[in-house]
């Protein structure tokens, strides 16, 4: 008797959850920050409609772009 060819399973192109960040995967970063700054950061994130993670990311980007000048 001939073996049946597998017709299921395996990776498929385009399958899975779409990537949210066009820059690739994100990494969890732990940092100690003064309480006052955390409050200001959360308030700024809320006014922009951002998550705290996005607010931190944008702050880092701004700092690094100033450094390059």
PDB file of N, CA and C in Angstrom:
ATOM      1  N   UNK A   1       0.838  -1.180   0.000  1.00  0.00           N
ATOM      2  CA  UNK A   1       0.000   0.000   0.000  1.00  0.00           C
ATOM      3  C   UNK A   1       0.888   1.250   0.000  1.00  0.00           C
ATOM      4  N   UNK A   2       0.587   2.220  -0.821  1.00  0.00           N
ATOM      5  CA  UNK A   2       1.373   3.449  -0.931  1.00  0.00           C
ATOM      6  C   UNK A   2       1.063   4.384   0.230  1.00  0.00           C
ATOM      7  N   UNK A   3       2.090   5.123   0.673  1.00  0.00           N
ATOM      8  CA  UNK A   3       1.881   6.085   1.756  1.00  0.00           C
ATOM      9  C   UNK A   3       1.125   7.291   1.220  1.00  0.00           C
ATOM     10  N   UNK A   4       0.240   7.805   2.040  1.00  0.00           N
ATOM     11  CA  UNK A   4      -0.535   8.976   1.671  1.00  0.00           C
ATOM     12  C   UNK A   4       0.313  10.230   1.849  1.00  0.00           C
ATOM     13  N   UNK A   5       0.223  11.136   0.917  1.00  0.00           N
ATOM     14  CA  UNK A   5       0.954  12.402   1.006  1.00  0.00           C
ATOM     15  C   UNK A   5       0.272  13.311   2.030  1.00  0.00           C
ATOM     16  N   UNK A   6       1.060  13.899   2.915  1.00  0.00           N
ATOM     17  CA  UNK A   6       0.508  14.804   3.923  1.00  0.00           C
ATOM     18  C   UNK A   6      -0.056  16.042   3.238  1.00  0.00           C
ATOM     19  N   UNK A   7      -1.266  16.421   3.614  1.00  0.00           N
ATOM     20  CA  UNK A   7      -1.890  17.582   2.985  1.00  0.00           C
ATOM     21  C   UNK A   7      -2.227  18.679   3.987  1.00  0.00           C
ATOM     22  N   UNK A   8      -1.775  18.502   5.205  1.00  0.00           N
ATOM     23  CA  UNK A   8      -2.090  19.499   6.232  1.00  0.00           C
ATOM     24  C   UNK A   8      -0.828  19.926   6.969  1.00  0.00           C
ATOM     25  N   UNK A   9      -0.949  21.049   7.628  1.00  0.00           N
ATOM     26  CA  UNK A   9       0.123  21.502   8.502  1.00  0.00           C
ATOM     27  C   UNK A   9       1.215  22.255   7.779  1.00  0.00           C
ATOM     28  N   UNK A  10       2.168  22.685   8.539  1.00  0.00           N
ATOM     29  CA  UNK A  10       3.293  23.415   7.971  1.00  0.00           C
ATOM     30  C   UNK A  10       3.045  24.915   7.958  1.00  0.00           C
ATOM     31  N   UNK A  11       4.124  25.643   7.845  1.00  0.00           N
ATOM     32  CA  UNK A  11       4.038  27.100   7.821  1.00  0.00           C
ATOM     33  C   UNK A  11       3.464  27.569   6.493  1.00  0.00           C
ATOM     34  N   UNK A  12       2.644  28.597   6.559  1.00  0.00           N
ATOM     35  CA  UNK A  12       2.071  29.180   5.356  1.00  0.00           C
ATOM     36  C   UNK A  12       2.420  30.655   5.314  1.00  0.00           C
ATOM     37  N   UNK A  13       2.738  31.140   4.152  1.00  0.00           N
ATOM     38  CA  UNK A  13       3.080  32.549   3.995  1.00  0.00           C
ATOM     39  C   UNK A  13       1.874  33.396   4.371  1.00  0.00           C
ATOM     40  N   UNK A  14       2.113  34.420   5.167  1.00  0.00           N
ATOM     41  CA  UNK A  14       1.043  35.325   5.576  1.00  0.00           C
ATOM     42  C   UNK A  14       0.228  34.825   6.757  1.00  0.00           C
ATOM     43  N   UNK A  15       0.536  33.645   7.262  1.00  0.00           N
ATOM     44  CA  UNK A  15      -0.209  33.102   8.391  1.00  0.00           C
ATOM     45  C   UNK A  15       0.302  33.721   9.687  1.00  0.00           C
ATOM     46  N   UNK A  16      -0.554  33.799  10.661  1.00  0.00           N
ATOM     47  CA  UNK A  16      -0.147  34.308  11.970  1.00  0.00           C
ATOM     48  C   UNK A  16      -0.542  35.758  12.172  1.00  0.00           C
ATOM     49  N   UNK A  17      -0.262  36.218  13.345  1.00  0.00           N
ATOM     50  CA  UNK A  17      -0.605  37.583  13.719  1.00  0.00           C
ATOM     51  C   UNK A  17       0.299  38.570  12.991  1.00  0.00           C
ATOM     52  N   UNK A  18      -0.280  39.632  12.429  1.00  0.00           N
ATOM     53  CA  UNK A  18       0.553  40.615  11.731  1.00  0.00           C
ATOM     54  C   UNK A  18       1.444  41.388  12.706  1.00  0.00           C
ATOM     55  N   UNK A  19       2.593  41.783  12.231  1.00  0.00           N
ATOM     56  CA  UNK A  19       3.546  42.523  13.045  1.00  0.00           C
ATOM     57  C   UNK A  19       3.013  43.932  13.285  1.00  0.00           C
ATOM     58  N   UNK A  20       2.986  44.369  14.547  1.00  0.00           N
ATOM     59  CA  UNK A  20       2.460  45.690  14.877  1.00  0.00           C
ATOM     60  C   UNK A  20       3.491  46.782  14.666  1.00  0.00           C
ATOM     61  N   UNK A  21       4.733  46.485  14.922  1.00  0.00           N
ATOM     62  CA  UNK A  21       5.780  47.492  14.842  1.00  0.00           C
ATOM     63  C   UNK A  21       6.577  47.286  13.557  1.00  0.00           C
ATOM     64  N   UNK A  22       6.589  48.272  12.662  1.00  0.00           N
ATOM     65  CA  UNK A  22       7.328  48.105  11.408  1.00  0.00           C
ATOM     66  C   UNK A  22       8.840  47.973  11.606  1.00  0.00           C
ATOM     67  N   UNK A  23       9.332  48.368  12.783  1.00  0.00           N
ATOM     68  CA  UNK A  23      10.770  48.276  13.068  1.00  0.00           C
ATOM     69  C   UNK A  23      11.175  46.893  13.551  1.00  0.00           C
ATOM     70  N   UNK A  24      10.223  46.022  13.759  1.00  0.00           N
ATOM     71  CA  UNK A  24      10.539  44.674  14.216  1.00  0.00           C
ATOM     72  C   UNK A  24      10.068  44.430  15.635  1.00  0.00           C
ATOM     73  N   UNK A  25      10.606  43.383  16.219  1.00  0.00           N
ATOM     74  CA  UNK A  25      10.202  42.982  17.564  1.00  0.00           C
ATOM     75  C   UNK A  25      10.620  44.021  18.592  1.00  0.00           C
ATOM     76  N   UNK A  26       9.846  44.078  19.663  1.00  0.00           N
ATOM     77  CA  UNK A  26      10.185  44.967  20.764  1.00  0.00           C
ATOM     78  C   UNK A  26      10.807  44.149  21.892  1.00  0.00           C
ATOM     79  N   UNK A  27      11.515  44.825  22.771  1.00  0.00           N
ATOM     80  CA  UNK A  27      12.210  44.188  23.882  1.00  0.00           C
ATOM     81  C   UNK A  27      11.754  44.856  25.170  1.00  0.00           C
ATOM     82  N   UNK A  28      11.519  44.070  26.198  1.00  0.00           N
ATOM     83  CA  UNK A  28      11.154  44.618  27.499  1.00  0.00           C
ATOM     84  C   UNK A  28      12.400  45.187  28.157  1.00  0.00           C
ATOM     85  N   UNK A  29      12.275  46.409  28.663  1.00  0.00           N
ATOM     86  CA  UNK A  29      13.390  47.110  29.282  1.00  0.00           C
ATOM     87  C   UNK A  29      12.945  47.590  30.661  1.00  0.00           C
ATOM     88  N   UNK A  30      13.685  47.232  31.683  1.00  0.00           N
ATOM     89  CA  UNK A  30      13.365  47.672  33.042  1.00  0.00           C
ATOM     90  C   UNK A  30      14.287  48.828  33.410  1.00  0.00           C
ATOM     91  N   UNK A  31      13.707  49.879  33.986  1.00  0.00           N
ATOM     92  CA  UNK A  31      14.501  51.040  34.378  1.00  0.00           C
ATOM     93  C   UNK A  31      13.917  51.639  35.654  1.00  0.00           C
ATOM     94  N   UNK A  32      14.766  52.209  36.475  1.00  0.00           N
ATOM     95  CA  UNK A  32      14.328  52.922  37.670  1.00  0.00           C
ATOM     96  C   UNK A  32      14.237  54.397  37.326  1.00  0.00           C
ATOM     97  N   UNK A  33      13.046  54.970  37.542  1.00  0.00           N
ATOM     98  CA  UNK A  33      12.782  56.357  37.162  1.00  0.00           C
ATOM     99  C   UNK A  33      12.132  57.057  38.357  1.00  0.00           C
ATOM    100  N   UNK A  34      12.501  58.306  38.634  1.00  0.00           N
ATOM    101  CA  UNK A  34      11.862  59.033  39.733  1.00  0.00           C
ATOM    102  C   UNK A  34      10.339  59.109  39.550  1.00  0.00           C
ATOM    103  N   UNK A  35       9.616  59.023  40.668  1.00  0.00           N
ATOM    104  CA  UNK A  35       8.150  59.016  40.631  1.00  0.00           C
ATOM    105  C   UNK A  35       7.573  60.197  39.882  1.00  0.00           C
ATOM    106  N   UNK A  36       8.135  61.368  40.096  1.00  0.00           N
ATOM    107  CA  UNK A  36       7.620  62.564  39.431  1.00  0.00           C
ATOM    108  C   UNK A  36       7.680  62.459  37.918  1.00  0.00           C
ATOM    109  N   UNK A  37       8.771  61.903  37.415  1.00  0.00           N
ATOM    110  CA  UNK A  37       8.901  61.740  35.966  1.00  0.00           C
ATOM    111  C   UNK A  37       7.904  60.726  35.425  1.00  0.00           C
ATOM    112  N   UNK A  38       7.638  59.685  36.203  1.00  0.00           N
ATOM    113  CA  UNK A  38       6.669  58.679  35.766  1.00  0.00           C
ATOM    114  C   UNK A  38       5.289  59.320  35.633  1.00  0.00           C
ATOM    115  N   UNK A  39       4.939  60.145  36.598  1.00  0.00           N
ATOM    116  CA  UNK A  39       3.651  60.843  36.531  1.00  0.00           C
ATOM    117  C   UNK A  39       3.558  61.743  35.313  1.00  0.00           C
ATOM    118  N   UNK A  40       4.626  62.499  35.057  1.00  0.00           N
ATOM    119  CA  UNK A  40       4.644  63.376  33.882  1.00  0.00           C
ATOM    120  C   UNK A  40       4.580  62.567  32.596  1.00  0.00           C
ATOM    121  N   UNK A  41       5.302  61.461  32.569  1.00  0.00           N
ATOM    122  CA  UNK A  41       5.317  60.604  31.382  1.00  0.00           C
ATOM    123  C   UNK A  41       3.927  60.034  31.105  1.00  0.00           C
ATOM    124  N   UNK A  42       3.261  59.543  32.141  1.00  0.00           N
ATOM    125  CA  UNK A  42       1.915  58.994  31.973  1.00  0.00           C
ATOM    126  C   UNK A  42       0.931  60.066  31.518  1.00  0.00           C
ATOM    127  N   UNK A  43       1.053  61.267  32.076  1.00  0.00           N
ATOM    128  CA  UNK A  43       0.170  62.363  31.672  1.00  0.00           C
ATOM    129  C   UNK A  43       0.406  62.733  30.211  1.00  0.00           C
ATOM    130  N   UNK A  44       1.665  62.809  29.813  1.00  0.00           N
ATOM    131  CA  UNK A  44       1.993  63.134  28.420  1.00  0.00           C
ATOM    132  C   UNK A  44       1.464  62.054  27.480  1.00  0.00           C
ATOM    133  N   UNK A  45       1.648  60.800  27.858  1.00  0.00           N
ATOM    134  CA  UNK A  45       1.156  59.692  27.035  1.00  0.00           C
ATOM    135  C   UNK A  45      -0.362  59.777  26.871  1.00  0.00           C
ATOM    136  N   UNK A  46      -1.054  60.095  27.950  1.00  0.00           N
ATOM    137  CA  UNK A  46      -2.514  60.189  27.895  1.00  0.00           C
ATOM    138  C   UNK A  46      -2.967  61.321  26.975  1.00  0.00           C
ATOM    139  N   UNK A  47      -2.296  62.470  27.039  1.00  0.00           N
ATOM    140  CA  UNK A  47      -2.696  63.594  26.182  1.00  0.00           C
ATOM    141  C   UNK A  47      -2.437  63.298  24.711  1.00  0.00           C
ATOM    142  N   UNK A  48      -1.432  62.484  24.427  1.00  0.00           N
ATOM    143  CA  UNK A  48      -1.112  62.127  23.043  1.00  0.00           C
ATOM    144  C   UNK A  48      -1.931  60.928  22.553  1.00  0.00           C
ATOM    145  N   UNK A  49      -2.586  60.228  23.476  1.00  0.00           N
ATOM    146  CA  UNK A  49      -3.309  59.015  23.118  1.00  0.00           C
ATOM    147  C   UNK A  49      -2.375  57.835  22.908  1.00  0.00           C
ATOM    148  N   UNK A  50      -1.236  57.874  23.569  1.00  0.00           N
ATOM    149  CA  UNK A  50      -0.206  56.840  23.443  1.00  0.00           C
ATOM    150  C   UNK A  50      -0.198  55.946  24.671  1.00  0.00           C
ATOM    151  N   UNK A  51       0.420  54.786  24.521  1.00  0.00           N
ATOM    152  CA  UNK A  51       0.730  53.949  25.677  1.00  0.00           C
ATOM    153  C   UNK A  51       1.987  54.532  26.326  1.00  0.00           C
ATOM    154  N   UNK A  52       2.258  54.138  27.553  1.00  0.00           N
ATOM    155  CA  UNK A  52       3.477  54.591  28.223  1.00  0.00           C
ATOM    156  C   UNK A  52       4.700  54.073  27.462  1.00  0.00           C
ATOM    157  N   UNK A  53       4.614  52.857  26.940  1.00  0.00           N
ATOM    158  CA  UNK A  53       5.731  52.298  26.166  1.00  0.00           C
ATOM    159  C   UNK A  53       6.039  53.162  24.948  1.00  0.00           C
ATOM    160  N   UNK A  54       4.991  53.609  24.263  1.00  0.00           N
ATOM    161  CA  UNK A  54       5.232  54.456  23.087  1.00  0.00           C
ATOM    162  C   UNK A  54       5.819  55.800  23.508  1.00  0.00           C
ATOM    163  N   UNK A  55       5.351  56.349  24.617  1.00  0.00           N
ATOM    164  CA  UNK A  55       5.888  57.621  25.093  1.00  0.00           C
ATOM    165  C   UNK A  55       7.376  57.491  25.416  1.00  0.00           C
ATOM    166  N   UNK A  56       7.765  56.390  26.044  1.00  0.00           N
ATOM    167  CA  UNK A  56       9.182  56.161  26.346  1.00  0.00           C
ATOM    168  C   UNK A  56       9.968  56.017  25.048  1.00  0.00           C
ATOM    169  N   UNK A  57       9.433  55.264  24.098  1.00  0.00           N
ATOM    170  CA  UNK A  57      10.103  55.069  22.811  1.00  0.00           C
ATOM    171  C   UNK A  57      10.304  56.399  22.097  1.00  0.00           C
ATOM    172  N   UNK A  58       9.271  57.233  22.074  1.00  0.00           N
ATOM    173  CA  UNK A  58       9.373  58.539  21.409  1.00  0.00           C
ATOM    174  C   UNK A  58      10.383  59.440  22.123  1.00  0.00           C
ATOM    175  N   UNK A  59      10.428  59.378  23.457  1.00  0.00           N
ATOM    176  CA  UNK A  59      11.399  60.178  24.208  1.00  0.00           C
ATOM    177  C   UNK A  59      12.825  59.736  23.888  1.00  0.00           C
ATOM    178  N   UNK A  60      13.037  58.437  23.788  1.00  0.00           N
ATOM    179  CA  UNK A  60      14.371  57.921  23.443  1.00  0.00           C
ATOM    180  C   UNK A  60      14.747  58.352  22.036  1.00  0.00           C
ATOM    181  N   UNK A  61      13.796  58.247  21.101  1.00  0.00           N
ATOM    182  CA  UNK A  61      14.067  58.683  19.718  1.00  0.00           C
ATOM    183  C   UNK A  61      14.457  60.155  19.675  1.00  0.00           C
ATOM    184  N   UNK A  62      13.721  60.994  20.404  1.00  0.00           N
ATOM    185  CA  UNK A  62      14.014  62.430  20.419  1.00  0.00           C
ATOM    186  C   UNK A  62      15.402  62.691  20.990  1.00  0.00           C
ATOM    187  N   UNK A  63      15.747  61.999  22.067  1.00  0.00           N
ATOM    188  CA  UNK A  63      17.061  62.173  22.678  1.00  0.00           C
ATOM    189  C   UNK A  63      18.163  61.757  21.708  1.00  0.00           C
ATOM    190  N   UNK A  64      17.989  60.627  21.045  1.00  0.00           N
ATOM    191  CA  UNK A  64      19.011  60.138  20.119  1.00  0.00           C
ATOM    192  C   UNK A  64      19.131  61.024  18.883  1.00  0.00           C
ATOM    193  N   UNK A  65      18.024  61.597  18.415  1.00  0.00           N
ATOM    194  CA  UNK A  65      18.108  62.469  17.237  1.00  0.00           C
ATOM    195  C   UNK A  65      18.822  63.774  17.586  1.00  0.00           C
ATOM    196  N   UNK A  66      18.637  64.277  18.812  1.00  0.00           N
ATOM    197  CA  UNK A  66      19.369  65.482  19.242  1.00  0.00           C
ATOM    198  C   UNK A  66      20.852  65.182  19.362  1.00  0.00           C
ATOM    199  N   UNK A  67      21.176  63.981  19.799  1.00  0.00           N
ATOM    200  CA  UNK A  67      22.573  63.587  19.975  1.00  0.00           C
ATOM    201  C   UNK A  67      23.297  63.515  18.628  1.00  0.00           C
ATOM    202  N   UNK A  68      22.593  63.124  17.560  1.00  0.00           N
ATOM    203  CA  UNK A  68      23.199  62.980  16.237  1.00  0.00           C
ATOM    204  C   UNK A  68      23.541  64.315  15.597  1.00  0.00           C
ATOM    205  N   UNK A  69      22.908  65.385  16.033  1.00  0.00           N
ATOM    206  CA  UNK A  69      23.137  66.703  15.420  1.00  0.00           C
ATOM    207  C   UNK A  69      24.469  67.261  15.752  1.00  0.00           C
TER     208      UNK A  69
END
